[in-house]
XYZ file of C-alpha atoms in Angstrom:
592
model
C 26.620 11.273 30.430
C 23.494 13.449 29.922
C 21.692 10.307 28.801
C 19.407 8.427 31.652
C 20.512 4.550 30.564
C 17.444 3.362 32.777
C 15.256 2.878 29.190
C 17.965 1.129 27.799
C 18.450 -1.026 31.036
C 14.880 -1.967 30.934
C 15.061 -2.990 27.397
C 17.616 -5.872 28.351
C 15.731 -7.244 31.468
C 12.716 -7.775 29.306
C 13.968 -8.523 25.744
C 13.302 -12.243 24.720
C 15.665 -12.341 21.825
C 19.365 -13.289 22.222
C 20.345 -11.288 19.135
C 18.468 -7.795 19.737
C 20.281 -8.264 23.651
C 23.646 -8.563 22.127
C 23.194 -5.531 19.750
C 21.661 -3.507 23.394
C 24.472 -4.383 25.055
C 26.764 -3.522 22.658
C 25.288 -0.175 22.495
C 25.215 0.129 26.290
C 28.980 -0.231 26.217
C 29.335 2.125 23.414
C 27.281 4.921 24.709
C 28.740 4.297 28.131
C 32.367 4.568 26.739
C 31.983 7.067 23.619
C 29.884 10.329 23.698
C 28.066 10.704 20.341
C 26.785 7.290 19.800
C 23.610 8.030 19.862
C 21.696 11.345 20.125
C 19.580 11.802 23.038
C 16.860 12.507 20.443
C 17.661 9.377 19.074
C 18.069 7.482 22.137
C 14.827 8.429 23.611
C 13.192 8.126 20.400
C 14.338 4.329 19.988
C 14.228 3.149 23.810
C 11.817 5.704 25.670
C 9.350 5.843 22.829
C 7.099 2.520 22.492
C 6.163 1.112 19.335
C 1.967 1.269 18.698
C -0.118 -0.438 16.541
C -2.229 1.625 14.168
C -5.262 0.842 11.581
C -2.439 -0.055 8.896
C -0.227 -1.299 11.116
C 3.054 -0.523 12.374
C 6.195 -0.463 10.368
C 9.790 0.741 10.805
C 13.680 -0.752 11.133
C 14.280 -4.371 12.833
C 16.373 -3.557 15.569
C 16.194 -3.359 19.307
C 14.461 -1.100 20.978
C 10.660 -0.788 22.479
C 10.132 1.770 19.314
C 11.489 -0.874 16.734
C 9.846 -4.316 15.250
C 11.531 -7.140 16.951
C 11.136 -10.188 18.184
C 9.960 -8.309 21.581
C 7.654 -6.002 20.606
C 5.916 -8.168 18.396
C 5.326 -10.611 21.191
C 4.223 -7.128 23.342
C 1.640 -6.250 20.752
C 0.913 -10.293 19.818
C -0.061 -10.391 23.526
C -1.790 -7.377 23.457
C -4.254 -8.826 20.826
C -4.560 -11.802 21.958
C -6.192 -10.204 25.854
C -8.223 -7.916 23.917
C -9.695 -11.021 21.952
C -9.896 -13.106 25.350
C -11.767 -9.888 26.547
C -13.849 -8.703 23.567
C -15.226 -13.025 24.050
C -15.501 -13.236 27.481
C -17.819 -9.959 27.671
C -20.142 -11.744 25.380
C -19.979 -14.821 27.218
C -18.069 -17.020 24.591
C -16.362 -20.217 25.937
C -13.913 -21.212 22.931
C -11.012 -19.664 22.729
C -10.196 -17.320 20.014
C -8.450 -18.442 16.344
C -5.365 -16.372 15.525
C -3.886 -16.540 12.253
C -0.197 -15.698 11.108
C 1.374 -15.039 7.970
C 4.735 -13.738 6.844
C 6.231 -12.410 3.571
C 9.560 -13.426 2.285
C 11.694 -10.903 4.163
C 14.771 -12.239 6.404
C 13.300 -11.471 9.657
C 9.447 -12.100 8.610
C 9.701 -16.358 9.403
C 11.182 -15.556 13.118
C 8.741 -12.967 14.032
C 6.417 -14.949 12.899
C 7.325 -17.834 15.137
C 7.625 -15.561 17.686
C 3.931 -13.958 17.242
C 2.604 -17.582 17.263
C 4.109 -18.677 19.873
C 3.209 -15.911 22.117
C -0.766 -16.225 20.645
C -0.485 -19.793 21.883
C 0.719 -19.037 25.270
C -1.894 -16.547 26.000
C -4.539 -18.453 25.247
C -5.544 -18.319 21.271
C -5.948 -21.478 18.841
C -3.201 -20.648 16.681
C -2.924 -21.422 12.931
C -0.150 -20.588 11.047
C 1.263 -20.194 6.878
C 4.295 -22.796 6.436
C 5.830 -20.729 3.786
C 5.971 -17.186 2.891
C 2.711 -15.797 1.389
C 0.771 -12.561 0.460
C -1.200 -10.393 2.527
C -4.495 -10.909 0.455
C -4.246 -14.619 1.042
C -4.236 -14.244 4.495
C -6.970 -11.550 4.779
C -8.999 -14.027 2.408
C -8.481 -17.187 5.007
C -9.659 -14.891 7.956
C -13.157 -14.777 6.507
C -12.602 -18.549 5.098
C -11.498 -20.220 8.139
C -14.005 -17.549 10.436
C -11.141 -17.200 12.798
C -11.373 -13.762 14.945
C -7.872 -12.422 13.962
C -4.935 -12.277 11.347
C -1.558 -11.240 11.884
C 0.866 -10.612 8.770
C 4.453 -9.729 9.176
C 5.181 -7.848 6.038
C 7.138 -4.881 5.192
C 4.459 -4.093 2.204
C 3.205 -1.124 4.221
C 4.394 1.242 2.146
C 5.140 1.448 -1.417
C 8.835 2.131 -1.332
C 10.227 -0.334 1.737
C 13.797 -0.435 2.703
C 14.956 -4.276 2.971
C 15.874 -3.437 6.687
C 12.192 -2.492 7.446
C 9.596 -5.078 8.403
C 6.551 -4.433 10.355
C 3.161 -6.077 11.489
C -0.445 -5.985 10.519
C -3.924 -7.199 12.150
C -6.880 -7.696 10.680
C -10.242 -8.910 13.069
C -12.797 -11.164 12.057
C -15.113 -13.891 13.388
C -16.880 -13.424 16.810
C -14.244 -10.516 17.737
C -16.239 -7.811 15.778
C -19.331 -6.859 14.192
C -20.525 -8.250 10.774
C -19.945 -4.710 9.356
C -16.220 -4.794 10.622
C -15.562 -8.413 9.821
C -12.274 -9.505 7.951
C -10.916 -5.156 7.918
C -7.696 -3.883 9.276
C -8.100 -2.809 12.811
C -9.820 0.474 13.930
C -7.713 2.830 15.365
C -9.463 2.770 18.480
C -8.683 -0.879 18.595
C -5.012 -0.377 17.529
C -4.815 1.647 20.625
C -6.444 -0.870 22.765
C -4.731 -3.303 21.907
C -1.284 -1.098 22.164
C -2.031 -0.470 25.725
C -2.893 -3.574 26.640
C 0.434 -4.735 25.405
C 2.277 -2.331 27.576
C 0.689 -3.263 30.698
C 1.175 -6.844 30.392
C 4.718 -8.564 32.150
C 7.831 -7.726 30.210
C 8.229 -9.862 26.786
C 10.854 -12.331 28.283
C 8.068 -13.344 30.358
C 5.354 -13.856 28.679
C 3.769 -17.644 28.340
C 5.027 -18.980 25.009
C 2.814 -22.009 22.885
C 5.397 -23.341 19.912
C 2.506 -25.729 19.472
C 0.112 -24.641 16.557
C -1.233 -26.031 13.394
C -1.110 -25.075 9.665
C -3.812 -23.260 7.813
C -4.953 -26.195 5.504
C -3.411 -26.090 1.745
C -7.259 -25.652 0.898
C -6.950 -22.279 1.646
C -4.874 -21.284 -1.405
C -7.418 -23.452 -3.728
C -10.618 -21.709 -2.343
C -8.537 -18.176 -2.996
C -8.110 -19.198 -6.756
C -11.369 -20.307 -7.237
C -12.511 -16.955 -5.626
C -10.602 -14.698 -7.859
C -11.607 -16.857 -11.265
C -15.362 -15.323 -10.322
C -14.263 -12.031 -10.424
C -13.488 -12.466 -14.158
C -16.407 -15.304 -15.557
C -18.326 -12.073 -17.268
C -15.187 -11.728 -19.744
C -15.221 -13.591 -22.909
C -11.312 -14.476 -23.810
C -11.123 -13.712 -27.312
C -7.143 -14.723 -27.088
C -6.615 -16.944 -24.429
C -2.752 -17.525 -25.735
C -1.609 -14.361 -24.517
C 1.923 -14.469 -23.616
C 2.181 -13.211 -20.146
C 5.369 -12.426 -18.064
C 5.266 -11.797 -14.446
C 7.564 -9.844 -12.245
C 7.682 -11.256 -8.843
C 10.259 -8.528 -7.450
C 11.506 -11.613 -5.871
C 8.534 -11.277 -3.184
C 6.156 -14.596 -1.990
C 2.852 -14.020 -4.671
C 4.041 -15.186 -7.501
C 3.456 -18.686 -7.409
C -0.166 -17.504 -6.382
C -0.399 -15.539 -9.256
C 0.556 -18.203 -11.835
C -1.636 -20.350 -10.586
C -4.764 -17.883 -10.817
C -3.788 -17.385 -14.296
C -3.292 -20.864 -15.470
C -6.744 -21.901 -13.584
C -8.301 -18.857 -16.201
C -7.099 -20.337 -18.776
C -3.695 -18.993 -19.549
C -1.524 -21.870 -20.700
C 1.727 -19.183 -21.839
C 2.786 -18.023 -18.480
C 6.334 -17.044 -18.167
C 8.699 -15.155 -15.368
C 10.758 -12.538 -15.533
C 13.965 -14.030 -14.585
C 14.713 -15.047 -11.478
C 12.713 -12.179 -9.908
C 9.447 -14.956 -9.152
C 11.851 -16.507 -6.636
C 11.650 -15.533 -3.081
C 14.996 -13.985 -1.633
C 15.111 -11.988 1.263
C 18.236 -9.947 -0.115
C 15.563 -9.079 -2.864
C 18.303 -9.270 -5.736
C 20.373 -6.534 -4.447
C 17.614 -3.658 -4.479
C 17.423 -1.214 -1.277
C 13.794 -0.506 -2.031
C 12.050 -3.703 -3.594
C 9.516 -1.971 -5.326
C 7.705 -2.926 -8.880
C 8.593 0.683 -9.957
C 12.260 0.151 -9.147
C 13.876 1.874 -12.633
C 16.571 -1.043 -12.343
C 13.990 -3.458 -11.507
C 11.735 -1.757 -14.616
C 14.758 -1.265 -17.321
C 15.519 -5.570 -17.232
C 11.655 -6.232 -16.851
C 10.783 -4.124 -19.944
C 14.199 -5.917 -21.991
C 12.836 -9.428 -20.600
C 9.033 -8.808 -21.733
C 10.482 -7.574 -25.405
C 12.987 -10.525 -26.151
C 10.881 -13.111 -25.091
C 7.858 -11.605 -27.478
C 5.527 -11.401 -24.239
C 2.372 -9.338 -24.654
C 2.052 -8.632 -21.052
C 3.507 -7.579 -18.447
C 1.964 -7.961 -14.767
C 4.454 -7.340 -11.692
C 3.751 -7.554 -8.466
C 5.224 -6.309 -4.730
C 6.904 -8.277 -2.578
C 3.824 -9.567 -0.529
C 1.667 -8.799 -3.949
C -0.550 -5.971 -2.498
C 0.392 -3.725 -5.491
C 0.829 -4.796 -9.442
C 1.880 -2.803 -12.258
C 1.137 -3.150 -15.864
C 2.750 -3.225 -18.593
C 2.418 -3.537 -22.513
C 4.500 -3.098 -26.101
C 3.046 0.198 -27.394
C 2.663 1.843 -30.774
C 3.573 -0.045 -34.490
C 7.433 -0.072 -32.919
C 5.923 -2.112 -29.775
C 7.865 -0.244 -27.411
C 7.456 -1.671 -24.164
C 6.156 0.998 -21.199
C 4.425 0.697 -17.579
C 1.133 2.022 -17.706
C 0.360 4.821 -14.939
C -1.396 3.635 -11.893
C -4.195 5.634 -13.099
C -4.572 3.789 -16.127
C -4.763 0.488 -14.592
C -7.680 2.029 -11.984
C -9.319 3.249 -15.258
C -9.069 -0.138 -16.960
C -10.239 -1.467 -13.468
C -13.426 0.675 -13.135
C -14.754 -0.075 -16.528
C -14.610 -3.712 -15.875
C -16.340 -2.783 -12.267
C -18.862 -1.303 -14.331
C -19.361 -3.879 -16.536
C -20.123 -6.115 -13.688
C -22.389 -3.895 -12.189
C -24.465 -3.515 -15.313
C -24.795 -7.599 -15.165
C -26.160 -7.325 -11.763
C -23.091 -9.153 -10.107
C -22.498 -5.972 -8.008
C -25.399 -4.121 -6.046
C -25.944 -0.788 -7.775
C -25.498 1.112 -4.498
C -21.940 0.097 -4.719
C -19.423 2.766 -4.036
C -15.957 3.589 -5.567
C -13.722 4.764 -3.527
C -9.850 6.458 -3.928
C -7.345 8.186 -2.100
C -6.895 12.233 -2.598
C -3.581 11.534 -5.055
C -5.646 9.874 -7.881
C -6.050 11.043 -11.190
C -9.685 12.044 -11.884
C -10.354 9.984 -15.299
C -11.278 6.532 -13.121
C -13.929 8.634 -11.074
C -14.834 10.336 -13.936
C -15.581 6.662 -15.683
C -17.714 5.621 -12.567
C -19.425 8.983 -12.444
C -20.542 9.012 -15.466
C -22.480 5.820 -15.103
C -24.511 7.113 -12.243
C -21.867 5.472 -9.130
C -21.300 7.084 -6.261
C -17.144 7.834 -5.353
C -15.622 8.478 -2.283
C -12.657 9.811 -1.699
C -10.557 9.556 1.727
C -6.895 10.828 2.891
C -5.826 7.741 3.957
C -5.008 4.670 2.395
C -6.346 1.032 1.659
C -7.023 0.865 5.515
C -9.649 3.626 5.281
C -10.413 3.063 1.874
C -12.039 -0.535 3.056
C -14.211 0.949 5.121
C -15.957 3.492 3.072
C -19.518 2.440 3.355
C -21.254 0.012 0.214
C -17.812 0.141 -1.148
C -17.523 -1.953 -4.599
C -13.907 -1.266 -5.287
C -11.230 0.981 -4.265
C -7.774 1.891 -5.091
C -5.042 4.249 -4.605
C -2.596 6.309 -6.390
C 0.480 3.717 -5.187
C -0.681 1.117 -7.327
C -2.903 -0.666 -5.144
C -6.371 -2.037 -5.695
C -9.204 -3.493 -3.883
C -11.167 -5.160 -5.995
C -12.957 -7.760 -3.684
C -14.094 -6.649 -1.052
C -16.453 -9.392 -0.251
C -13.599 -11.836 0.563
C -10.857 -9.855 1.032
C -10.379 -6.162 3.085
C -6.894 -5.259 1.480
C -4.821 -4.323 -1.197
C -4.776 -7.552 -3.476
C -2.208 -7.440 -6.339
C -2.924 -10.920 -7.516
C -6.742 -10.495 -7.957
C -6.383 -6.985 -9.798
C -3.738 -8.993 -11.841
C -5.994 -11.374 -12.913
C -8.400 -8.985 -14.143
C -5.895 -7.050 -16.095
C -5.187 -10.330 -18.098
C -8.728 -11.237 -19.121
C -9.393 -7.986 -20.622
C -5.918 -7.682 -21.911
C -7.270 -11.294 -23.606
C -10.752 -9.768 -24.360
C -10.437 -8.708 -27.909
C -7.633 -9.807 -30.679
C -5.441 -6.607 -30.337
C -4.684 -5.676 -26.846
C -7.710 -5.007 -25.438
C -6.793 -2.802 -22.294
C -5.291 0.006 -25.410
C -9.062 -0.593 -26.262
C -10.824 0.381 -23.115
C -8.363 3.097 -22.330
C -8.587 4.713 -25.920
C -12.768 4.403 -25.612
C -12.711 6.787 -22.284
C -10.044 9.334 -23.213
C -12.623 9.301 -26.610
C -15.738 9.701 -24.223
C -14.100 11.793 -21.312
C -11.337 13.596 -22.567
C -7.560 13.067 -21.926
C -6.510 13.353 -18.325
C -2.724 12.880 -17.892
C -1.593 12.604 -14.517
C 2.722 12.357 -13.367
C 4.115 12.180 -10.517
C 7.498 13.202 -9.167
C 9.509 12.794 -5.950
C 11.873 15.244 -4.575
C 14.471 13.678 -1.969
C 16.114 16.409 -0.148
C 18.930 15.840 2.436
C 17.971 16.170 5.750
C 14.570 16.050 7.100
C 15.338 19.511 8.659
C 15.096 20.548 4.922
C 11.748 19.186 4.373
C 10.346 21.016 7.519
C 11.461 24.182 6.117
C 10.146 23.952 3.122
C 6.988 22.778 4.327
C 6.450 25.860 6.835
C 7.148 27.957 3.862
C 4.490 25.989 1.682
C 2.321 26.604 4.628
C 3.010 30.447 4.540
C 1.798 30.828 0.739
C 5.916 31.451 -0.557
C 6.326 27.708 -2.311
C 4.514 27.076 -5.023
C 3.539 28.915 -8.331
C 1.108 31.845 -9.177
C 0.215 30.390 -11.879
C 0.221 26.601 -13.910
C 2.046 27.191 -17.087
C 0.239 30.073 -18.527
C -3.309 28.940 -16.501
C -4.683 31.003 -13.844
C -4.607 29.401 -10.556
C -8.398 29.411 -8.925
C -7.261 28.928 -5.422
C -4.793 26.740 -3.412
C -5.953 24.626 -0.174
C -3.911 23.736 2.924
C -5.419 20.030 3.260
C -3.705 20.068 7.016
C -6.716 22.327 8.119
C -10.169 22.656 7.546
C -11.347 22.179 3.722
C -14.033 24.572 2.471
C -15.196 22.329 0.266
C -17.951 20.026 0.485
C -15.673 16.944 -0.595
C -11.506 17.291 -0.239
C -10.629 20.282 -3.140
C -9.962 19.197 -6.386
C -11.510 15.681 -6.282
C -14.948 15.701 -8.346
C -16.267 13.291 -5.626
C -20.004 12.739 -4.480
C -19.125 11.994 -1.041
C -16.892 13.592 0.890
C -14.632 14.101 4.147
C -14.318 17.314 5.322
C -13.624 17.032 8.633
C -9.990 15.220 7.461
C -6.434 16.181 7.179
C -3.547 15.448 5.654
C 0.028 17.056 4.931
C -0.505 18.531 1.336
C -1.279 21.906 -0.401
C -3.857 21.320 -3.165
C -4.071 23.944 -6.192
C -6.387 24.210 -8.929
C -6.189 25.527 -12.836
C -8.482 27.200 -14.712
C -7.923 24.722 -17.686
C -8.431 21.686 -15.169
C -4.967 21.253 -14.075
C -4.714 20.040 -10.325
C -1.428 20.215 -8.582
C -0.467 18.416 -4.911
C 2.315 19.097 -3.162
C 3.033 17.016 -0.382
C 5.574 16.905 2.261
C 6.928 13.302 3.279
C 9.228 13.890 6.474
C 9.640 10.611 7.115
C 11.022 9.562 3.512
C 13.515 13.382 3.435
C 10.968 14.157 0.113
C 8.238 15.976 -1.065
C 6.031 14.440 -3.468
C 4.591 16.420 -6.393
C 1.166 15.241 -8.451
C 0.294 17.109 -11.273
C -3.177 15.905 -13.524
C -3.888 18.067 -17.110
C -6.704 17.549 -19.425
C -6.537 17.798 -22.600
C -8.984 17.627 -25.540
C -9.340 15.514 -29.113
C -11.620 16.450 -31.445
C -11.067 12.693 -33.059
C -10.042 9.363 -32.374
C -7.232 9.781 -34.568
C -5.989 12.816 -32.410
C -5.239 10.998 -29.135
C -1.989 10.693 -29.654
C -1.268 14.299 -29.936
C -3.608 15.128 -26.985
C -1.416 12.740 -24.699
C 1.642 14.915 -26.055
C 0.000 17.967 -25.180
C -0.785 16.859 -21.409
C 2.564 15.655 -21.138
C 4.407 18.850 -21.993
C 1.937 20.668 -19.963
C 2.242 18.561 -16.833
C 6.290 18.346 -17.316
C 6.075 22.421 -17.806
C 3.991 22.494 -14.540
C 6.366 20.434 -12.200
C 9.246 22.146 -13.488
C 7.540 25.336 -12.265
C 6.497 23.431 -8.537
C 10.833 23.124 -8.480
C 11.789 26.103 -9.467
C 9.843 27.764 -6.393
C 11.174 24.600 -3.933
C 14.457 25.788 -5.048
C 13.793 29.705 -4.455
C 11.952 29.031 -1.212
C 15.098 26.561 0.164
C 17.355 29.590 -0.922
C 15.505 31.899 1.273
């Protein structure tokens, strides 16, 4: 056999979990007896490579191997974290041990992995507090600051928008005495993540790490404090229609109880669950990828909301880091889900009103990722607010200096950065509900129509194209970077240029984003094209998902408010045509 099995033997010697030991023993037997069970590349990637933290955490399939999420790798990273904390506190002559909080979501593997993290953290010298039940990431992030702890570990699969059921992850926040005040409560930085990973690898094998299974529960008053803090976000909103009937869709996750509590504290007495989606279910109702925009889930949820006579539907992801909003539209009250750009525009309008009332400093910045539509930032900039674009996700956005609001194209909103430095679908949903109740009709549509009348229609759409293999994505990516795989015009509109975002961007800020604060040295795997009529197209290869994502935005003007519907229809038609053009170029490139 061509495989060097020493790495697999090393795993078996160090693994602390009987279940993954059995899995590895069976794999060793199969590799010894049969060729082709794992390719050499797959074997090296799984057992020779090591899992590492990043600022966003770590996230992969739950199975045996040093490069997978399992009890042993969680133990190793947790030990590295506590040793890092011990070293940091020792350097400042702090004698009291660090306090580490542990939370987990509703995935089947999460309670076990969280228990391992808590036991190892305690064994390595930390004072450990854990949640007793699955809960959202935002609640753990809030608890970190509220309890003045040094670190928080979240076992959760909510790192990416579409997370397969068999995957899981680990994210880390730092606070208390472990970091300077400016870093308090944030995701770990890339340099600290690397240091923790290196420390973990240098420690004894996971099986030999000390464990202390005795730890305390996070006090229940933390949940009440979270809800009270969220109420401050909507204090200035006059809820003209408090009898709004709200349906909540929980994606079978762990955040709906807290969302319902926040809504009830705000005076919303008619809150209904969408079927059994608000019950924590490790199998996620049979959904392979539990996502609030899952077409099957969306169709059933909208039908439920319509039959129930609801006025608004709020949907949150399994760990409540993302949220979606649906409304009955038009005279026929046809239910539709708002785009993330529409929700971002609504939340930005709320932010500006709070800023006008003096509740937010005038120096506050609105931050967003490259893939967001331009309407929210147009709203912000027209009010004299600085905006910042990043090529990273929430972990990067929350580090923007003076950030007061941040959001991503994938339905993530950080609306309370003073207390919660991560995406928080619960607080964002509460804000949306309050704004929806701010007029006798639906206040959300009024906000969107007012913005379109003032700034024009900015319609954004996204389409994901799945390829047969990673190799197909990589071949297309090469053709893309050679300039042979994208349109030469946008539905008859001249293209002013394409920019390869994997290279140095020639603009002050990443192109196609009307930003006042930029990060010109950043890189990402995407190309951006600008059209003469304001079109913006981003083609983003995503090898880790075997897909290409296409983001298209077009502008359309309406001469008076009565023409908004027609302007939106024109914009949608043009966006659809451009997506078809990109698809055709993609197919042509694949054929060559």
